[in-house]
Structures are given as structure tokens and as C-alpha cells.
XYZ file of C-alpha atoms in Angstrom:
645
model
C -3.291 9.154 30.381
C -1.039 12.173 30.874
C -0.221 11.119 34.437
C 0.691 7.607 33.231
C 2.961 8.956 30.490
C 4.732 11.299 32.872
C 5.265 8.390 35.230
C 6.708 6.344 32.392
C 9.004 9.232 31.487
C 10.315 9.406 35.037
C 10.756 5.649 35.032
C 12.912 5.780 31.919
C 14.734 8.778 33.395
C 15.664 7.055 36.644
C 16.229 3.317 36.973
C 14.412 2.201 33.844
C 17.639 1.533 31.988
C 18.259 -1.747 33.781
C 14.754 -3.016 34.510
C 14.407 -5.190 31.379
C 17.112 -7.654 32.414
C 20.589 -6.191 31.954
C 22.079 -7.948 34.946
C 24.844 -6.302 36.992
C 28.319 -7.826 37.106
C 30.162 -8.224 40.409
C 33.905 -7.588 40.635
C 36.346 -8.766 43.301
C 40.064 -8.568 43.924
C 42.155 -11.276 42.350
C 42.594 -14.351 44.573
C 39.270 -14.141 46.426
C 37.695 -17.541 45.837
C 34.813 -17.540 48.297
C 32.726 -15.137 46.221
C 30.766 -16.946 43.476
C 30.385 -15.415 39.991
C 32.778 -12.597 40.812
C 35.221 -11.318 38.186
C 38.598 -9.764 38.813
C 39.616 -8.928 35.237
C 38.075 -5.750 33.798
C 37.710 -5.767 30.018
C 37.858 -2.545 28.062
C 36.197 -2.583 24.654
C 36.635 -0.035 21.886
C 33.924 1.155 19.520
C 34.011 3.061 16.233
C 35.467 6.556 16.031
C 33.320 9.439 14.816
C 33.411 13.200 14.468
C 30.973 16.115 14.465
C 32.808 17.400 11.391
C 32.253 14.249 9.356
C 29.382 11.807 8.881
C 31.874 9.006 8.189
C 32.670 6.791 11.208
C 35.712 4.513 11.136
C 36.684 1.330 12.898
C 39.198 1.523 15.732
C 41.832 -0.323 13.709
C 41.538 2.105 10.783
C 43.794 4.595 12.638
C 46.448 1.954 13.421
C 46.012 2.118 17.200
C 47.118 -0.684 19.503
C 44.790 -3.612 18.872
C 43.998 -7.018 20.333
C 43.833 -9.607 17.573
C 43.632 -12.779 19.633
C 40.316 -12.150 21.383
C 36.992 -12.635 19.634
C 34.921 -9.505 19.089
C 31.489 -9.394 20.782
C 28.458 -10.307 18.720
C 26.505 -7.393 17.284
C 22.774 -7.068 16.729
C 21.170 -5.716 13.563
C 20.776 -2.218 14.996
C 24.477 -1.949 15.806
C 25.409 -3.028 12.285
C 22.997 -0.512 10.736
C 24.447 2.277 12.901
C 27.982 1.234 12.006
C 29.021 0.263 15.526
C 32.088 -1.981 15.594
C 32.841 -3.056 19.158
C 36.180 -4.815 19.506
C 38.366 -6.019 22.402
C 41.296 -3.789 23.348
C 44.800 -4.446 24.679
C 44.081 -2.288 27.746
C 43.975 -4.899 30.539
C 43.687 -4.331 34.274
C 42.591 -6.075 37.459
C 39.962 -4.799 39.875
C 41.460 -2.587 42.669
C 44.947 -3.060 41.254
C 46.257 0.399 40.293
C 48.762 0.771 37.462
C 50.965 3.699 36.487
C 52.272 4.426 33.000
C 51.789 0.931 31.650
C 53.049 0.396 28.131
C 50.514 -0.830 25.577
C 52.451 -0.843 22.313
C 54.766 1.136 20.051
C 53.931 2.298 16.558
C 56.715 3.338 14.197
C 56.174 5.126 10.887
C 58.655 5.878 8.139
C 57.439 8.569 5.752
C 59.665 7.087 3.038
C 57.475 3.971 3.156
C 54.224 4.625 1.223
C 52.184 2.375 3.531
C 53.480 4.069 6.697
C 53.003 7.504 5.168
C 49.371 6.679 4.298
C 48.711 5.523 7.881
C 50.298 8.659 9.315
C 48.375 10.916 6.939
C 45.115 9.204 7.933
C 45.939 9.701 11.610
C 46.597 13.401 10.966
C 43.323 13.669 9.075
C 41.523 12.141 12.070
C 43.086 14.693 14.445
C 42.302 17.546 12.055
C 38.624 16.517 11.932
C 38.548 15.919 15.721
C 37.672 12.225 15.619
C 36.729 10.780 19.002
C 37.429 7.482 20.737
C 34.476 5.618 22.254
C 35.498 3.111 24.903
C 33.272 0.802 26.932
C 33.779 -0.704 30.389
C 31.108 -2.987 31.874
C 28.633 -1.898 29.164
C 28.907 1.794 30.082
C 30.785 4.496 28.184
C 34.154 5.717 29.386
C 33.624 9.474 29.765
C 35.889 12.481 29.495
C 34.647 15.115 31.973
C 35.777 18.723 31.685
C 34.608 22.142 32.836
C 32.416 24.332 30.636
C 30.871 27.764 31.144
C 29.234 28.764 34.451
C 31.289 26.251 36.403
C 29.369 23.305 34.939
C 31.019 19.990 34.156
C 30.266 18.213 30.908
C 30.906 14.472 30.629
C 31.431 13.441 27.030
C 31.113 9.699 26.208
C 34.186 10.006 24.016
C 37.575 11.686 23.889
C 39.727 12.977 21.013
C 42.622 11.110 19.438
C 44.560 14.365 19.212
C 44.352 17.967 18.109
C 45.968 20.482 15.785
C 47.669 23.861 16.213
C 47.458 25.964 13.054
C 50.322 27.671 11.248
C 49.264 30.911 12.936
C 49.629 29.264 16.353
C 45.891 29.011 17.046
C 44.969 25.811 18.945
C 41.949 23.919 17.650
C 39.492 21.708 19.533
C 41.127 19.892 22.482
C 44.443 21.737 22.093
C 42.952 24.656 24.032
C 43.014 22.631 27.273
C 46.818 22.715 27.565
C 48.957 25.837 27.220
C 51.973 23.648 26.383
C 50.362 22.762 23.064
C 51.945 25.738 21.315
C 54.021 24.318 18.475
C 52.833 25.847 15.205
C 51.510 23.653 12.390
C 51.742 20.569 14.579
C 49.515 17.665 15.604
C 49.442 16.738 19.295
C 48.711 13.078 19.906
C 46.912 11.849 23.008
C 49.034 8.751 23.460
C 48.373 8.333 27.198
C 45.140 7.980 29.180
C 44.497 8.220 32.906
C 41.563 5.915 33.656
C 39.627 6.217 36.925
C 37.207 3.414 37.762
C 34.522 4.279 40.322
C 32.946 1.336 42.107
C 30.245 0.731 44.675
C 30.486 -2.109 47.198
C 27.280 -4.106 47.559
C 26.464 -4.377 51.246
C 23.062 -6.018 51.505
C 22.915 -8.378 48.524
C 26.135 -10.277 47.918
C 29.828 -9.747 48.356
C 31.659 -7.928 45.633
C 31.562 -4.539 43.956
C 29.851 -3.024 40.951
C 31.318 -0.474 38.596
C 29.359 2.773 38.568
C 31.554 5.088 36.459
C 34.620 5.006 34.244
C 36.286 8.345 33.578
C 39.276 9.134 31.446
C 41.692 12.003 30.980
C 43.641 11.997 27.721
C 47.218 13.240 27.866
C 50.217 13.577 25.627
C 53.722 12.528 26.657
C 57.041 12.315 24.877
C 58.746 9.234 26.312
C 62.443 9.205 25.371
C 62.913 5.700 26.769
C 60.684 3.412 24.718
C 61.390 0.333 26.847
C 60.468 1.784 30.252
C 58.217 4.846 29.857
C 57.718 7.161 32.839
C 55.059 9.549 31.413
C 56.943 12.603 32.586
C 58.132 14.223 29.387
C 56.664 17.063 27.378
C 53.726 16.685 24.976
C 54.058 14.388 21.990
C 53.583 16.236 18.713
C 54.037 15.607 15.015
C 55.008 18.388 12.658
C 52.669 18.616 9.710
C 55.583 18.436 7.254
C 57.555 15.862 9.187
C 59.766 13.516 7.178
C 61.641 10.461 8.306
C 60.870 8.076 11.156
C 58.229 8.902 13.734
C 57.430 6.739 16.753
C 54.338 6.805 18.982
C 54.294 5.015 22.302
C 50.855 4.341 23.804
C 50.549 4.068 27.600
C 47.887 4.156 30.293
C 47.399 4.508 34.034
C 44.455 3.175 36.009
C 43.152 4.024 39.451
C 40.171 2.819 41.508
C 37.922 5.002 43.666
C 35.096 3.820 45.904
C 31.935 5.887 45.483
C 29.139 5.229 47.977
C 26.808 7.908 46.572
C 26.134 6.274 43.175
C 24.021 3.152 42.858
C 24.426 0.729 39.978
C 20.901 1.368 38.622
C 21.562 5.120 38.345
C 25.139 5.018 37.087
C 24.216 6.714 33.778
C 22.739 9.738 35.535
C 25.960 11.723 35.816
C 26.338 11.570 32.022
C 22.741 12.511 31.298
C 22.633 15.318 33.861
C 25.717 16.937 32.348
C 24.234 17.106 28.857
C 24.099 20.718 27.645
C 20.691 22.398 27.652
C 19.074 19.469 29.501
C 17.095 21.733 31.842
C 16.133 23.966 28.921
C 14.957 20.882 27.049
C 12.617 19.753 29.816
C 11.154 23.237 30.232
C 10.757 23.740 26.486
C 9.080 20.388 25.981
C 6.600 21.032 28.779
C 5.919 24.518 27.443
C 5.373 23.152 23.936
C 3.059 20.408 25.173
C 0.930 22.821 27.183
C 0.549 25.157 24.181
C -0.311 22.328 21.799
C -2.807 20.804 24.224
C -4.440 24.208 24.656
C -4.674 24.776 20.883
C -5.982 21.254 20.331
C -8.679 21.809 22.953
C -9.669 25.077 21.291
C -9.908 23.442 17.862
C -11.930 20.529 19.215
C -14.332 22.841 21.058
C -14.915 25.059 18.016
C -15.452 22.066 15.751
C -17.901 20.354 18.100
C -19.994 23.490 18.687
C -20.090 24.472 14.998
C -20.907 20.970 13.806
C -23.612 20.562 16.429
C -25.369 23.677 15.112
C -24.952 22.562 11.461
C -26.375 19.095 12.060
C -29.307 20.441 14.095
C -30.116 22.967 11.352
C -29.904 20.402 8.529
C -32.103 17.903 10.354
C -34.799 20.561 10.929
C -35.276 21.128 7.174
C -38.459 19.165 6.535
C -40.076 20.937 3.582
C -39.155 20.411 -0.065
C -38.349 24.095 -0.434
C -35.835 23.864 2.411
C -34.273 20.747 0.921
C -33.802 22.506 -2.412
C -31.931 25.284 -0.663
C -29.214 23.088 0.807
C -25.974 24.823 1.479
C -22.590 24.189 3.033
C -21.151 20.740 3.466
C -24.487 18.934 3.115
C -24.748 20.157 -0.479
C -21.885 17.866 -1.580
C -23.193 14.687 0.116
C -23.554 13.000 -3.281
C -19.887 13.532 -4.179
C -17.976 13.432 -0.912
C -17.231 9.695 -1.205
C -16.364 9.834 -4.893
C -13.128 7.837 -5.522
C -10.081 10.116 -5.721
C -7.798 10.447 -8.703
C -4.796 8.099 -8.565
C -6.492 6.067 -5.872
C -3.971 3.270 -6.426
C -1.053 5.448 -5.301
C -2.995 6.884 -2.374
C -3.942 3.425 -1.095
C -0.313 2.260 -1.365
C 0.881 5.302 0.596
C -1.753 4.693 3.249
C -0.771 1.035 3.606
C 2.896 1.947 4.094
C 1.941 4.800 6.428
C -0.092 2.427 8.600
C 2.870 0.072 8.782
C 5.172 2.914 9.881
C 2.645 4.258 12.386
C 2.242 0.936 14.218
C 6.009 0.348 14.124
C 6.717 3.790 15.616
C 4.062 3.468 18.295
C 5.240 0.060 19.530
C 8.927 1.012 19.377
C 8.415 4.208 21.365
C 6.220 2.375 23.865
C 8.959 -0.181 24.536
C 11.574 2.573 24.699
C 9.391 4.485 27.142
C 9.384 1.473 29.471
C 13.182 1.249 29.331
C 13.549 -1.844 27.153
C 15.362 0.085 24.412
C 17.621 2.253 26.559
C 21.097 3.512 25.538
C 22.568 0.739 27.708
C 21.071 -1.855 25.357
C 23.072 -0.873 22.290
C 21.372 -1.085 18.914
C 18.104 -2.323 20.441
C 16.050 0.646 19.192
C 16.937 0.143 15.534
C 16.703 -3.646 15.795
C 13.202 -3.410 17.278
C 12.069 -0.947 14.594
C 13.365 -3.078 11.693
C 11.903 -6.329 13.059
C 8.537 -4.670 13.682
C 8.480 -3.187 10.203
C 9.145 -6.615 8.690
C 6.404 -8.269 10.749
C 3.859 -5.527 10.030
C 3.556 -6.288 6.334
C 0.094 -7.778 6.935
C -1.549 -4.522 8.156
C 0.061 -2.654 5.255
C -1.326 -5.057 2.664
C -4.740 -5.189 4.330
C -5.205 -1.412 4.579
C -3.975 -0.769 1.039
C -6.204 -3.487 -0.442
C -9.304 -2.522 1.551
C -9.047 1.155 0.633
C -8.210 0.438 -2.998
C -11.290 -1.773 -3.260
C -13.385 1.001 -1.669
C -12.023 3.390 -4.303
C -13.428 1.054 -6.959
C -10.061 -0.319 -8.053
C -9.758 -3.723 -9.695
C -6.014 -4.107 -10.387
C -5.357 -5.946 -7.142
C -2.090 -7.523 -8.321
C -0.580 -4.129 -9.104
C -1.812 -2.777 -5.790
C -0.240 -5.488 -3.656
C 3.049 -5.378 -5.583
C 3.293 -1.605 -5.186
C 2.477 -1.877 -1.472
C 5.221 -4.433 -0.979
C 7.902 -2.779 -3.107
C 7.307 0.930 -3.856
C 8.039 2.760 -0.594
C 10.408 0.127 0.841
C 12.177 0.033 -2.521
C 12.723 3.809 -2.559
C 14.136 3.676 0.984
C 16.352 0.700 0.177
C 17.643 2.292 -3.045
C 18.587 5.489 -1.170
C 20.167 3.445 1.619
C 22.084 1.324 -0.910
C 23.541 4.410 -2.616
C 24.580 5.791 0.781
C 26.150 2.436 1.602
C 28.156 2.531 -1.622
C 29.535 5.952 -0.649
C 30.431 4.662 2.822
C 32.081 1.612 1.288
C 34.050 3.792 -1.092
C 35.260 5.953 1.806
C 36.241 2.898 3.865
C 33.868 3.816 6.688
C 32.830 1.367 9.407
C 29.213 2.430 8.801
C 29.281 0.607 5.450
C 27.029 -2.402 5.815
C 28.732 -5.756 5.152
C 27.516 -7.691 2.149
C 26.178 -10.493 4.361
C 24.039 -8.069 6.369
C 22.718 -6.531 3.153
C 21.686 -9.987 1.960
C 20.075 -10.679 5.348
C 17.985 -7.484 5.121
C 16.889 -8.382 1.594
C 15.950 -11.844 2.854
C 13.855 -10.306 5.657
C 12.147 -8.077 3.114
C 11.482 -10.638 0.369
C 10.971 -13.759 2.492
C 8.962 -12.336 5.401
C 7.636 -8.828 4.736
C 6.475 -9.413 1.146
C 4.580 -12.674 1.893
C 2.943 -11.045 4.916
C 1.897 -8.121 2.689
C 0.321 -10.568 0.223
C -1.540 -12.286 3.070
C -2.879 -8.943 4.323
C -3.901 -7.930 0.801
C -5.708 -11.258 0.322
C -7.895 -10.678 3.374
C -8.356 -7.017 2.428
C -9.679 -7.808 -1.060
C -11.743 -10.709 0.257
C -13.782 -8.426 2.507
C -16.557 -6.305 1.082
C -15.813 -2.666 0.368
C -16.311 -0.033 3.030
C -19.958 1.021 3.127
C -20.485 4.763 2.985
C -23.415 6.475 4.745
C -24.547 8.302 1.576
C -24.839 7.328 -2.077
C -22.495 8.793 -4.683
C -24.095 10.571 -7.659
C -23.266 9.323 -11.134
C -22.493 12.808 -12.469
C -19.847 14.698 -10.447
C -20.812 18.105 -9.152
C -18.814 21.097 -10.356
C -16.676 22.666 -7.638
C -17.337 26.421 -7.443
C -14.579 29.012 -7.650
C -12.612 28.958 -4.416
C -11.221 31.864 -2.464
C -7.485 32.030 -1.846
C -7.476 30.481 1.621
C -9.737 27.560 0.578
C -7.603 26.600 -2.420
C -5.655 23.343 -2.001
C -2.092 24.637 -1.851
C -2.491 27.376 0.797
C -4.490 24.974 2.966
C -1.835 22.275 2.660
C 0.924 24.730 3.623
C -1.016 25.992 6.640
C -1.960 22.482 7.759
C 1.601 21.388 8.518
C 2.548 24.355 10.716
C 0.782 23.305 13.914
C 2.015 19.653 13.913
C 5.555 20.809 13.230
C 5.293 23.355 16.032
C 4.754 20.598 18.576
C 7.791 18.547 17.538
C 10.525 20.965 16.472
C 12.058 21.263 19.960
C 12.185 17.492 20.321
C 13.453 17.297 16.743
C 16.449 19.473 17.604
C 17.626 17.039 20.285
C 16.957 13.997 18.110
C 19.103 15.504 15.343
C 21.755 16.267 17.951
C 21.799 12.628 19.000
C 22.125 11.460 15.383
C 24.609 13.942 13.960
C 26.332 15.502 16.995
C 26.688 12.158 18.825
C 24.867 13.294 21.953
C 22.986 10.738 24.015
C 19.193 10.765 23.710
C 17.290 9.265 26.613
C 13.980 11.140 27.049
C 11.780 8.453 25.521
C 8.940 9.115 27.968
C 8.477 12.653 26.725
C 9.121 11.561 23.159
C 6.204 9.136 23.442
C 4.072 11.948 24.841
C 5.085 14.217 21.941
C 4.201 11.381 19.561
C 0.662 11.219 20.984
C 0.322 15.005 20.785
C 1.566 14.918 17.179
C -1.126 12.395 16.258
C -3.817 14.511 17.925
C -2.577 17.739 16.347
C -2.295 16.268 12.835
C -5.800 14.867 13.156
C -7.459 18.029 14.423
C -5.656 20.438 12.086
C -6.549 18.279 9.070
C -10.178 17.837 10.178
C -10.538 21.585 10.671
C -9.276 22.382 7.165
C -11.329 19.547 5.702
C -14.474 21.055 7.276
C -13.713 24.477 5.794
C -13.252 22.974 2.315
C -16.467 20.980 2.536
C -18.334 24.128 3.592
C -16.872 25.777 0.477
C -18.432 22.897 -1.558
C -15.047 21.359 -2.424
C -15.421 17.603 -1.941
C -11.896 16.541 -3.030
C -10.756 15.785 0.494
C -8.872 12.474 0.166
C -5.558 13.598 -1.295
C -5.802 16.999 0.391
C -6.145 15.454 3.852
C -3.127 13.214 3.219
C -0.983 16.070 1.918
C -2.118 18.566 4.573
C -0.669 16.651 7.498
C 2.021 15.093 5.309
C 3.327 18.585 4.561
C 4.810 18.502 8.066
C 7.595 16.446 6.477
C 8.436 19.406 4.220
C 8.888 21.609 7.293
C 11.026 18.840 8.767
C 13.176 18.864 5.626
C 13.553 22.651 5.710
C 14.499 22.482 9.392
C 17.072 19.747 8.662
C 18.661 21.994 5.993
C 18.741 24.884 8.468
C 20.252 22.583 11.108
C 22.972 21.492 8.687
C 24.128 25.024 7.902
C 23.658 26.563 11.359
C 24.564 23.810 13.850
C 26.842 21.307 12.157
C 30.479 21.620 11.156
C 30.376 18.890 8.525
C 32.940 19.252 5.759
C 33.547 17.209 2.632
C 31.342 16.232 -0.296
C 30.812 12.620 0.852
C 29.623 13.647 4.326
C 27.265 16.267 2.855
C 25.736 13.741 0.433
C 25.328 11.233 3.257
C 23.620 13.788 5.503
C 21.052 14.778 2.912
C 20.620 11.189 1.687
C 19.703 9.935 5.151
C 17.591 13.053 5.751
C 15.540 12.278 2.638
C 14.831 8.783 4.003
C 13.640 10.257 7.299
C 11.511 12.861 5.492
C 9.836 10.195 3.328
C 9.038 8.030 6.358
C 7.691 11.067 8.205
C 5.604 12.075 5.155
C 3.902 8.667 4.940
C 3.399 8.542 8.702
C 1.823 11.989 9.152
C -0.106 11.832 5.873
C -1.791 8.601 6.919
C -2.816 10.150 10.239
C -4.477 13.063 8.423
C -6.311 10.846 5.932
C -7.759 8.448 8.494
C -8.771 11.323 10.769
C -10.658 12.991 7.907
C -12.130 9.679 6.770
C -13.557 9.136 10.241
C -14.791 12.751 10.402
C -16.488 12.729 7.003
C -18.129 9.355 7.644
C -19.324 10.531 11.038
C -20.907 13.825 9.978
C -22.687 12.404 6.917
C -24.081 9.483 8.892
C -25.975 11.731 11.324
C -27.782 14.005 8.851
C -30.965 13.226 6.927
C -30.302 12.821 3.228
C -33.313 12.452 0.859
């Protein structure tokens, strides 16, 4: 299994991005007719703009850049809409292998005496102050800005800034440090020119034509005195913070083509991924974490198996009445261990939703591991997860109904309604409030009303009926048969020592599962909030499997200790023990916010913690369900192999 997962990781790492059917596009020089299906025009698309200092993304047109209004924008899938991606055509047009120098795109003129122009200029300055970044796309790959970092390394960022700011004290911020000429105090420097370099690879053995393997950009700032025929030779273009009057920005570009024989089309993303900071550290840390967790899991399993083997052998050797009267340990509570828990309705609903999330996560990560949900297929990961969640209403309803019936519950209507609406409703309510904030801030991440209606339709018209169908079959089946009978009078739980009390055990139970994911969690949070590209789905799938194993074994171990202490209330404790991993996740997310992020503003802070609460709730249901079902299997197994009179 481990060898197969490592192979899948390497597959996703190498050429897996394009295996599922993203076909390459061939490009030829204009006027070559003998090559079929060969394009000469290269389209450049623009995506939303975002910043590490703000959670609020904005559409390209929000900053009043040069736009193309005639062309139709590409269709977007559900995942792109949920992530706030807004891909639009751009006015940057060029032909394959046809260089261009200082081509004019458009002019933008602002008069600060005009309230509308002043608002646009102020918004542009705000974007530069918060270091908002362009995200451009050529041939479905990001246009990257590559620059040198420490130790002679080169970092390729799939975005570039719209400008930068020099403070009143003359200290350059963000991208202003790259140019010593950016020295005007209290001024905004605008990157109004871009040098685009298209790298291509000529196909020799398949068909005539070329394929684009990289698109790199270098943002620059030029003051062009002649607006009709720019030459891109002047000094940097800057805007004084307290500027009044008319201000004009002229946007230009240059494009050049370079043949690169060393890069193949299937591996054209590698130069971006290999330049990611801490990539080598990430691989080493993940392997180190996996080895430690596997070692600890093996130790726990070995101890449990040896101890249980001795217990079962000793219990089964007690033949006399006197021996039976002197029962001790976990066998003593055999008449109460399957007693229905308090608030069994709520527990069964949580377990139904947790099962739904578990299957959704497993299938999504499996597809991502094979390369079907790669970064090249934009929005596919979220689309797959949402569609799977909608279609998995049947297992949720079935599990909740079956367990609720086993707990002795009879309010089946309430159970199925809570399964269909409680947890999804909490997530949707949180998401709706976050969407209202995004809408109020004018962010591109605000979901359109039509998409909101579509999601509600998926929920009410597909997920809810499937949940009812699952619940119908769950209640129709007989209850789960337990290996021992439950006594009518509950046994009194003796006084517990500190480490066998519920709360300390729950706190300790979440440490080991969190320890196996926190390194991976750091890079996932980086991809969400710091806009770094995440691509290690093979190892993420492996970490997922290790998380399931660790949650199961840690919860079983603590459950065994509590049963030996004659405490038979294991149902809720097993769910909360592994579910407490979500609390550590929440604490880590708070630490990440204050130590790693530069987010400013009340709206961005509320959005960060609002979305974090959604992730924590999903993680709580997911890990809690793993712990419960592991303990349920364990308890059923051990009480089915001992003699009970």
C-alpha cells in the first residue's frame, strides 16, 4: 500500500497534471496553412487580484485596468465561483513568434476634481498599498514573475504586483525594493508596463507546430511623455499620495519568444513548483512525520494486541462460580457497555454527517492523487468535493438512522430532518454571512445570487431527498445486534482517577492525530491564505490514511483504559476524543493568523475566522466519526470473544 501511494505521489508530481485529458494546443506562425488545428493568435486571460494582506479578492475590472469588453468571458465551474475566480479576456493580443516592443494597450485619465475618478484612483492606491497581485493566464498556465531570493535561489510567483508604495520616511515597501530609482517619498509607483517572454517547445516527432511551456513576465514602470507613440524609455511612473488635478496612466507591453528544448509540455509546471519556498523542507518533514507516526501506531497496536490477548485468555479460563463473581476490568461492565448514550439523537446526526464528509474527502483526495484535480484544472477540486457531498446524502441518512435505531430512538422524522439540515445548515449560515460581508466590500469572491440559488437547489432537491432515502433503508433494517445483553439497571461508575476522567482523556486523544498533520496543515493554509500553489496530493492522501489510522488507534487505546477503569460511557467520549483534533486545528489556525499572515482590516479578519470555523466544524465531524466507529468495532470485537454467563 505504501509503495502504491508513493508511486501515485510521484505520478502527480511529474506528468500527472495532464493525464486526465487536458489536451495540448499547437501554435504556428501566422500564414502557415498546411498545419491542421494550429493556432497563431495567443490569448492572454486575466484572473482576480488578491493580496496576502487582505482576504478580499477583486475582479480585474475593479481597479480600472485596460479591459476587453467585446469578447465573451470563459465559462466557470462551480469550484471557480466558490473560490471567487473571475477569468476574463484581456486586451493584450499577440501572434506566435511575432515579437512586439512597447505596444500601447490603453490610456487611463483621472481628474481628482471628479468624484468618480477620485474614487477609482483612491481604490488603485489602496490596491498598491495592500500589495494586490495580478494573475494572468496563457494557454491555461499562469504567467509567472521570477526573481532572485536568498542563497541565489530563484522564486517564480504566479502573480505580479500592480504597484508599490514608498513611505513618507523614504522606505520602499514590497516590490519597490527591486528598483533603486523608486525613491520618491510618499509616492505610489505603478507597474504600467510588462515585458512578457513566451517559452515554447517545437514538437518534432508528433506533429508540426509548437507548444507553450512557460510564460514569464517582468513588471516595469515608465513615464511616457508622448502618449500617442510611447517608447518605454522614461523614468518610473509614480503618483504622489496627495496628488491633485489630472493624472494619466499609459499601459504598454512588450513580448518576446524563446525556444526552450529542455522543457516538455507535460512538465511545464515543474519550474513553478520547484521554486516554491521550503519545498525540500516540506518533503523531508512529511517523510519524517510519517515515519514517526507509523512507528507510534505500530507500538500502540502491538501493546493493545498483546494486552488484550492476555485479558481474553484470562477471562475465558474463569470456569468456577467464585471466579465469575470476582470479575474485574473491562469484563465487569459487559452489561452496560452497549447502553444507549445520552443525547443519542445528536450523536447519530453527527455520525451521519461525519460519514458523508469522510467518503467525500477520501474520493476527492484519491482523484487528486491520480492527477484528475490538478492545479491546471482550475476549480476542479472544489467542484468534485461539492458534487460528491450532494450525492452522498444516502450514506449520511442511512448511518444516522441505523445508529439512532440501535440507540433505541423512535423519533425517526426528527432524526432524518436533523441529518439533512443541522450540520449543512450551520455551514451554509456561516458561508452566507461571509458572503454578505464579501458582497458589502465589493469583492469578486462574493457568490452571485444565481449560484447561491443553484447551491440551495442542489441541497434541497438532491441531497435532502437522498438523505431521506438513506434514512428509510436505515430504519427499515433491524437494529444492530450486540454480542452481550444490556442490564436493566445501570451500573454505578466508580470514582475515576485524574487521567481516566473524560476531559483529560479527550485532550490527550487529539495530540497524536494532530501531530501527524500539522506540517501538511501549514502548507495547506499557505495555499489558501498566502496564495501559494499546493500540488502534493499524493503525500496528502498518504497523510489522510495515517490520520485515520492514528485517530482510530489513539481512541481505541483510551477507550480500553476507560473500560478497564469500569467507565462504560464510551460513545460520546470516543467521538470527542478524536474530534478534539479540530480544537488543536483551530488553535493552530489562530497562531498562523498572528504569526504568519499580514492580514489587516476588520472585514478580512472576520472572513478568515469565519471560514476557519467552517473548516474546524468539518474536521470535527470527520475525525470524531473515525474515533467512534473505531471504538464501536473494538468494543464489539472484544465482547464477542469472551464468555459471558
